[in-house]
Coordinates of C-alpha atoms and ligand atoms in Angstrom, one line a residue:
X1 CA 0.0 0.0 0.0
X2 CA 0.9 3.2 -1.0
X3 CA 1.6 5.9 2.2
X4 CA -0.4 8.6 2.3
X5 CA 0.9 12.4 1.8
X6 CA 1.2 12.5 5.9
X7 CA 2.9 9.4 6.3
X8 CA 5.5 10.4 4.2
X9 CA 5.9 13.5 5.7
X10 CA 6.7 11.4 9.2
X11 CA 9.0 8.8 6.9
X12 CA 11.3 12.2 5.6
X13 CA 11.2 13.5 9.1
X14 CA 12.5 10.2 10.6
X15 CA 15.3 9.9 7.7
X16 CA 15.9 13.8 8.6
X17 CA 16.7 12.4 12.2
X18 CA 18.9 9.3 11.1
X19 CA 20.8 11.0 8.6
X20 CA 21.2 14.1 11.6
X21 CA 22.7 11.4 14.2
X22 CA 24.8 9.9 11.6
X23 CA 26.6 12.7 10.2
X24 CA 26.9 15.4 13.3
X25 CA 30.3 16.6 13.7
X26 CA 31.3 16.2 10.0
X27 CA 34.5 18.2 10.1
X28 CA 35.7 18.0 6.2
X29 CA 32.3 20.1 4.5
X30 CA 30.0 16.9 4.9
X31 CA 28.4 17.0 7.5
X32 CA 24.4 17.0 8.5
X33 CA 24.7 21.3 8.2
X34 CA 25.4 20.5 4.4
X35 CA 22.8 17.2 4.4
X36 CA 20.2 20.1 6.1
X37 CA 20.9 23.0 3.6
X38 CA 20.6 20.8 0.9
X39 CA 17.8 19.3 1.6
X40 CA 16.1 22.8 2.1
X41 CA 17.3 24.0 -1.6
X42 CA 15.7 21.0 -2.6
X43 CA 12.3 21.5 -1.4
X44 CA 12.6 24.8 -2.4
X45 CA 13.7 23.9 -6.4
X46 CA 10.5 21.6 -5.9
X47 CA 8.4 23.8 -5.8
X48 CA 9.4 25.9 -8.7
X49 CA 9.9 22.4 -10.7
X50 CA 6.9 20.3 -8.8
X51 CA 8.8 16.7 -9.3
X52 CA 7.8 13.9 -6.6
X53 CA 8.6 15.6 -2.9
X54 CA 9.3 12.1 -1.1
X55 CA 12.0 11.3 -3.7
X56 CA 13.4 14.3 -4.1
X57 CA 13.7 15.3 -0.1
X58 CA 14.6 11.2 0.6
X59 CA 17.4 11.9 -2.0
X60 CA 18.6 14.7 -0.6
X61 CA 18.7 13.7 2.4
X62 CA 20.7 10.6 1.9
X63 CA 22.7 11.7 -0.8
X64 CA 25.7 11.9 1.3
X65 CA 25.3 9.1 3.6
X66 CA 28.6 7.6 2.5
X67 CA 30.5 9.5 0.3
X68 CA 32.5 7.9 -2.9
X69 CA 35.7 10.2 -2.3
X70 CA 35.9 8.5 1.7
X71 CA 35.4 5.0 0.3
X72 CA 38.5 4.6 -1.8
X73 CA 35.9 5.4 -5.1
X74 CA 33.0 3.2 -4.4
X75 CA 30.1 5.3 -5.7
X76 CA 28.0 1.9 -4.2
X77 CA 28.6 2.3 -0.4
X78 CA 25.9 5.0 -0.2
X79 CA 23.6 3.5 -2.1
X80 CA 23.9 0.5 0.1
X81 CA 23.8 2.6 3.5
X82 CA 20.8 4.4 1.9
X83 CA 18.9 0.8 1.7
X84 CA 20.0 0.1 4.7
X85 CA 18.2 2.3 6.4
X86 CA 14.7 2.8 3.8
X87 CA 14.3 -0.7 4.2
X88 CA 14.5 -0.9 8.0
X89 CA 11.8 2.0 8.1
X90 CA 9.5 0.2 5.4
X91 CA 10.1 2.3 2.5
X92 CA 8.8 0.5 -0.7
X93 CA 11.6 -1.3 -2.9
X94 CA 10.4 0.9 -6.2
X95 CA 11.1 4.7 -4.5
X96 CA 14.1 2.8 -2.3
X97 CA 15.3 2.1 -6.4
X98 CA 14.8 5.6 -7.4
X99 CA 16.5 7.5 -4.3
X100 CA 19.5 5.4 -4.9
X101 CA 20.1 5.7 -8.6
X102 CA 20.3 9.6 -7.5
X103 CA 22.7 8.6 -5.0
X104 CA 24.8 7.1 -7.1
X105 CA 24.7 10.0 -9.5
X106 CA 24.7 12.9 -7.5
X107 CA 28.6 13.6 -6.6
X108 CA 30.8 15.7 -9.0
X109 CA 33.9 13.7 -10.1
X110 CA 35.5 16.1 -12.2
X111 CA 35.7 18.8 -14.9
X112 CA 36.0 15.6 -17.6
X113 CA 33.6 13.3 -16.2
X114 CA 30.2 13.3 -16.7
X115 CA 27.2 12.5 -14.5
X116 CA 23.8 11.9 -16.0
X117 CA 21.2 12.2 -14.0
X118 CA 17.7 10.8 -15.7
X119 CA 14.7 12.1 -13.3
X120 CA 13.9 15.8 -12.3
X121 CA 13.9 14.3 -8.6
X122 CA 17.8 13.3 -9.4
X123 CA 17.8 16.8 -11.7
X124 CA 17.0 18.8 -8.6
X125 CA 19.0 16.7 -5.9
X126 CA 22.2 17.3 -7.9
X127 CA 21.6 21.3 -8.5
X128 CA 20.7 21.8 -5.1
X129 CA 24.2 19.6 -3.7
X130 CA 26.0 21.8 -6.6
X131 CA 24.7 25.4 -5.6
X132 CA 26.0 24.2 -1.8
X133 CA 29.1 23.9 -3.1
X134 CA 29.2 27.6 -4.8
X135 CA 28.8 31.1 -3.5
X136 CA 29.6 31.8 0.3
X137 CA 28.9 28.8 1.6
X138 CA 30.6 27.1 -0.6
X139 CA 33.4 29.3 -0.4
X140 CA 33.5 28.2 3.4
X141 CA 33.2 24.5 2.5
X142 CA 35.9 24.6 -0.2
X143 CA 38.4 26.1 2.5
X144 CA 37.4 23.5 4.9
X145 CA 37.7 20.8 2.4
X146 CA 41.4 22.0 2.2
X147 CA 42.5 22.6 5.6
X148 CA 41.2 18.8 6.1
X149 CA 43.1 17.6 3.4
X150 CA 46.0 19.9 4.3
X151 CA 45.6 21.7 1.2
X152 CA 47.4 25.2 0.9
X153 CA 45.2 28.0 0.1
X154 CA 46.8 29.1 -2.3
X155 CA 50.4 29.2 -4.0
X156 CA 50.4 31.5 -7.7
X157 CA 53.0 28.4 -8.6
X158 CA 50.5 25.3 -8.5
X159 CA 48.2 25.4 -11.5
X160 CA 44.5 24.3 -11.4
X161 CA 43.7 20.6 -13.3
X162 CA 41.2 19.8 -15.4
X163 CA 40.8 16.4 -14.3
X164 CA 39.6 14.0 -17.5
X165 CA 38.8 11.0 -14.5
X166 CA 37.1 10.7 -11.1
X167 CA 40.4 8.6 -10.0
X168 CA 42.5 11.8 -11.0
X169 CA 39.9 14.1 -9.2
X170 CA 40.0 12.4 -6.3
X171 CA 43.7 12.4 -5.6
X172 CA 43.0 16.1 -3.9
X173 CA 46.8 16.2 -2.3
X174 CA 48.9 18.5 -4.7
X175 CA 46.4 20.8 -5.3
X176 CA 45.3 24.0 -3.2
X177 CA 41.8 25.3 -2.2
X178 CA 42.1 28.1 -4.8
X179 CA 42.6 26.1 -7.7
X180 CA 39.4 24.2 -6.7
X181 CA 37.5 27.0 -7.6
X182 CA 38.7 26.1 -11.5
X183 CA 38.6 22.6 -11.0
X184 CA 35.2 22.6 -9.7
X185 CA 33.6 25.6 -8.6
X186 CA 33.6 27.9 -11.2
X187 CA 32.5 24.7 -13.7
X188 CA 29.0 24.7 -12.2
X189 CA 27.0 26.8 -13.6
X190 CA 27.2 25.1 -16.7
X191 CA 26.3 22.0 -15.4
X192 CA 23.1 23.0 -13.7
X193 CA 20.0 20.9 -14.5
X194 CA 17.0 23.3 -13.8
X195 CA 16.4 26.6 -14.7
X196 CA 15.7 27.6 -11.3
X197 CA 18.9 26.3 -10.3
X198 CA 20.8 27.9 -12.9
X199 CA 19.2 31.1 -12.0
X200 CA 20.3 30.9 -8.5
X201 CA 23.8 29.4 -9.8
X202 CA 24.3 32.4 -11.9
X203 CA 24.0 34.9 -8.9
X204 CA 26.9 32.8 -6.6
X205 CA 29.1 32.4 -9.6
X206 CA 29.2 35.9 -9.8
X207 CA 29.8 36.7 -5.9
X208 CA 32.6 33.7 -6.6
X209 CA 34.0 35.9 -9.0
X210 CA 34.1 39.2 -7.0
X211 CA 36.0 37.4 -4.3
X212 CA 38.7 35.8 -6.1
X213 CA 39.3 39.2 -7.5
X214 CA 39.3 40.4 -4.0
X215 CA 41.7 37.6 -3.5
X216 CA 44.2 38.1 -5.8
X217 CA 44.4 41.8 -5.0
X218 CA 45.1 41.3 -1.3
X219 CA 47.5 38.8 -2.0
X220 CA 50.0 41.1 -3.8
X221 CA 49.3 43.8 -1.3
X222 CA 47.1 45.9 -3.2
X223 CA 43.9 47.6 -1.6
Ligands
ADP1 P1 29.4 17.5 -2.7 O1 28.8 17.2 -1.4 O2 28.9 18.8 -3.3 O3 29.3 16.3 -3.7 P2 32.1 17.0 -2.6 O4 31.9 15.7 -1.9 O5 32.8 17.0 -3.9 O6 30.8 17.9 -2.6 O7 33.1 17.9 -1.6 C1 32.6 18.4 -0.4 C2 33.0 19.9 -0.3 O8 34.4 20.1 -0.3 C3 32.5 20.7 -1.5 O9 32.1 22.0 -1.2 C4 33.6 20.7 -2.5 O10 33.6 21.8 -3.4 C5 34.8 20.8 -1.5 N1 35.9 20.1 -2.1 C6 36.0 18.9 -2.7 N2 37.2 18.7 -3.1 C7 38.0 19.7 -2.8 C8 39.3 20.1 -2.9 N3 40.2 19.2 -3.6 N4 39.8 21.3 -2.4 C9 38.9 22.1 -1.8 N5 37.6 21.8 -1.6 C10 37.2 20.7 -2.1
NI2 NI1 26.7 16.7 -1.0

């Protein structure tokens, strides 16, 4: 049986609290602050885009539950933790099948690869993941992300990749957080799926932009 639109209200709420316990205290840009604000973006592309509400917010919910980049490159390990846990709570096999199937597609794994995504639930999961990884918060994140992988912020010497494979993408050691912005950041825009989330994409590209100028000037000394 089918549940009704209040039952699956209580089913996202109760993933909402899993997914909460299970990532608090994240420290490298993944934790449940990044699950949370994606998962708001979501709903709100929904309702501009009106796809299926339970998929999309289950998806973005779980969407990081295990990330590919911490499991030496198995994009299956979330998929798996996301069954894991719709199964226990009674989820039915066929939406279980089509949060997963965005799980495995959501991630960004470089300027060269790309990563199809077939529904407008997995269309609006990925744009709402991508614009948390742009404009100040993603700015935050992408500094984070470095200092975790004891990235440099910056050094004019080491020259951003385009990286033409996830395995090459995910060796993050050489490079700093600055040359992320080219390697990933900047890149987005591009690669949104929704006009409402290129729209919104658009404007943090361009606040991007004013602060790497910013950046640069203050590096050399200038005011
Ligand atoms: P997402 O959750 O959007 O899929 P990722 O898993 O790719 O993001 O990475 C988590 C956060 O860390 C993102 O904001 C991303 O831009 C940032 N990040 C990923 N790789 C690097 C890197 N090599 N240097 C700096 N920041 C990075
Ligand atoms: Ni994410």
């Amino acid at each position: 049986m089918n549940p009704t639109i209040s039952q699956k209200r209580k089913i996202v709420k109760q993933v909402a609290q899993i997914v909460k316990a299970k990532q608090s205290g994240e420290g490298s840009g993944h934790d449940w602050w990044h699950t949370y604000r994606v998962w708001q973006m979501a709903k709100y592309l929904n309702g501009k885009e009106k796809a299926d509400f339970f998929v999309v917010e289950l998806g973005a919910l779980l969407h990081d539950i295990a990330d590919w980049k911490f499991h030496s490159g198995d994009d299956t390990a979330g998929p798996k933790a996301a069954k894991k846990i719709l199964n226990k709570i009674k989820v039915s096999k066929e939406t279980t099948e089509k949060i997963c199937e965005i799980i495995t597609h959501t991630s960004y794994k470089g300027a060269g690869v790309k990563t199809a995504m077939d529904t407008l639930e997995g269309k609006i999961v990925q744009d709402a993941d991508r614009l948390d990884a742009i404009g100040a918060v993603g700015i935050a994140r992408a500094f984070a992300f470095g200092g975790h992988a004891k990235r440099a912020i910056y050094d004019p010497a080491n020259k951003p990749r385009l990286h033409k494979t996830a395995k090459q993408y995910k060796k993050t050691q050489s490079g700093t957080s600055i040359n992320h912005f080219y390697e990933k950041l900047l890149l987005l825009k591009d690669r949104m799926n929704t006009k409402t989330g290129k729209k919104i994409a658009v404007e943090r590209h361009k606040f991007m932009e004013q602060y790497l100028t910013r950046f640069y000037q203050e590096w050399e000394g200038k005011i």
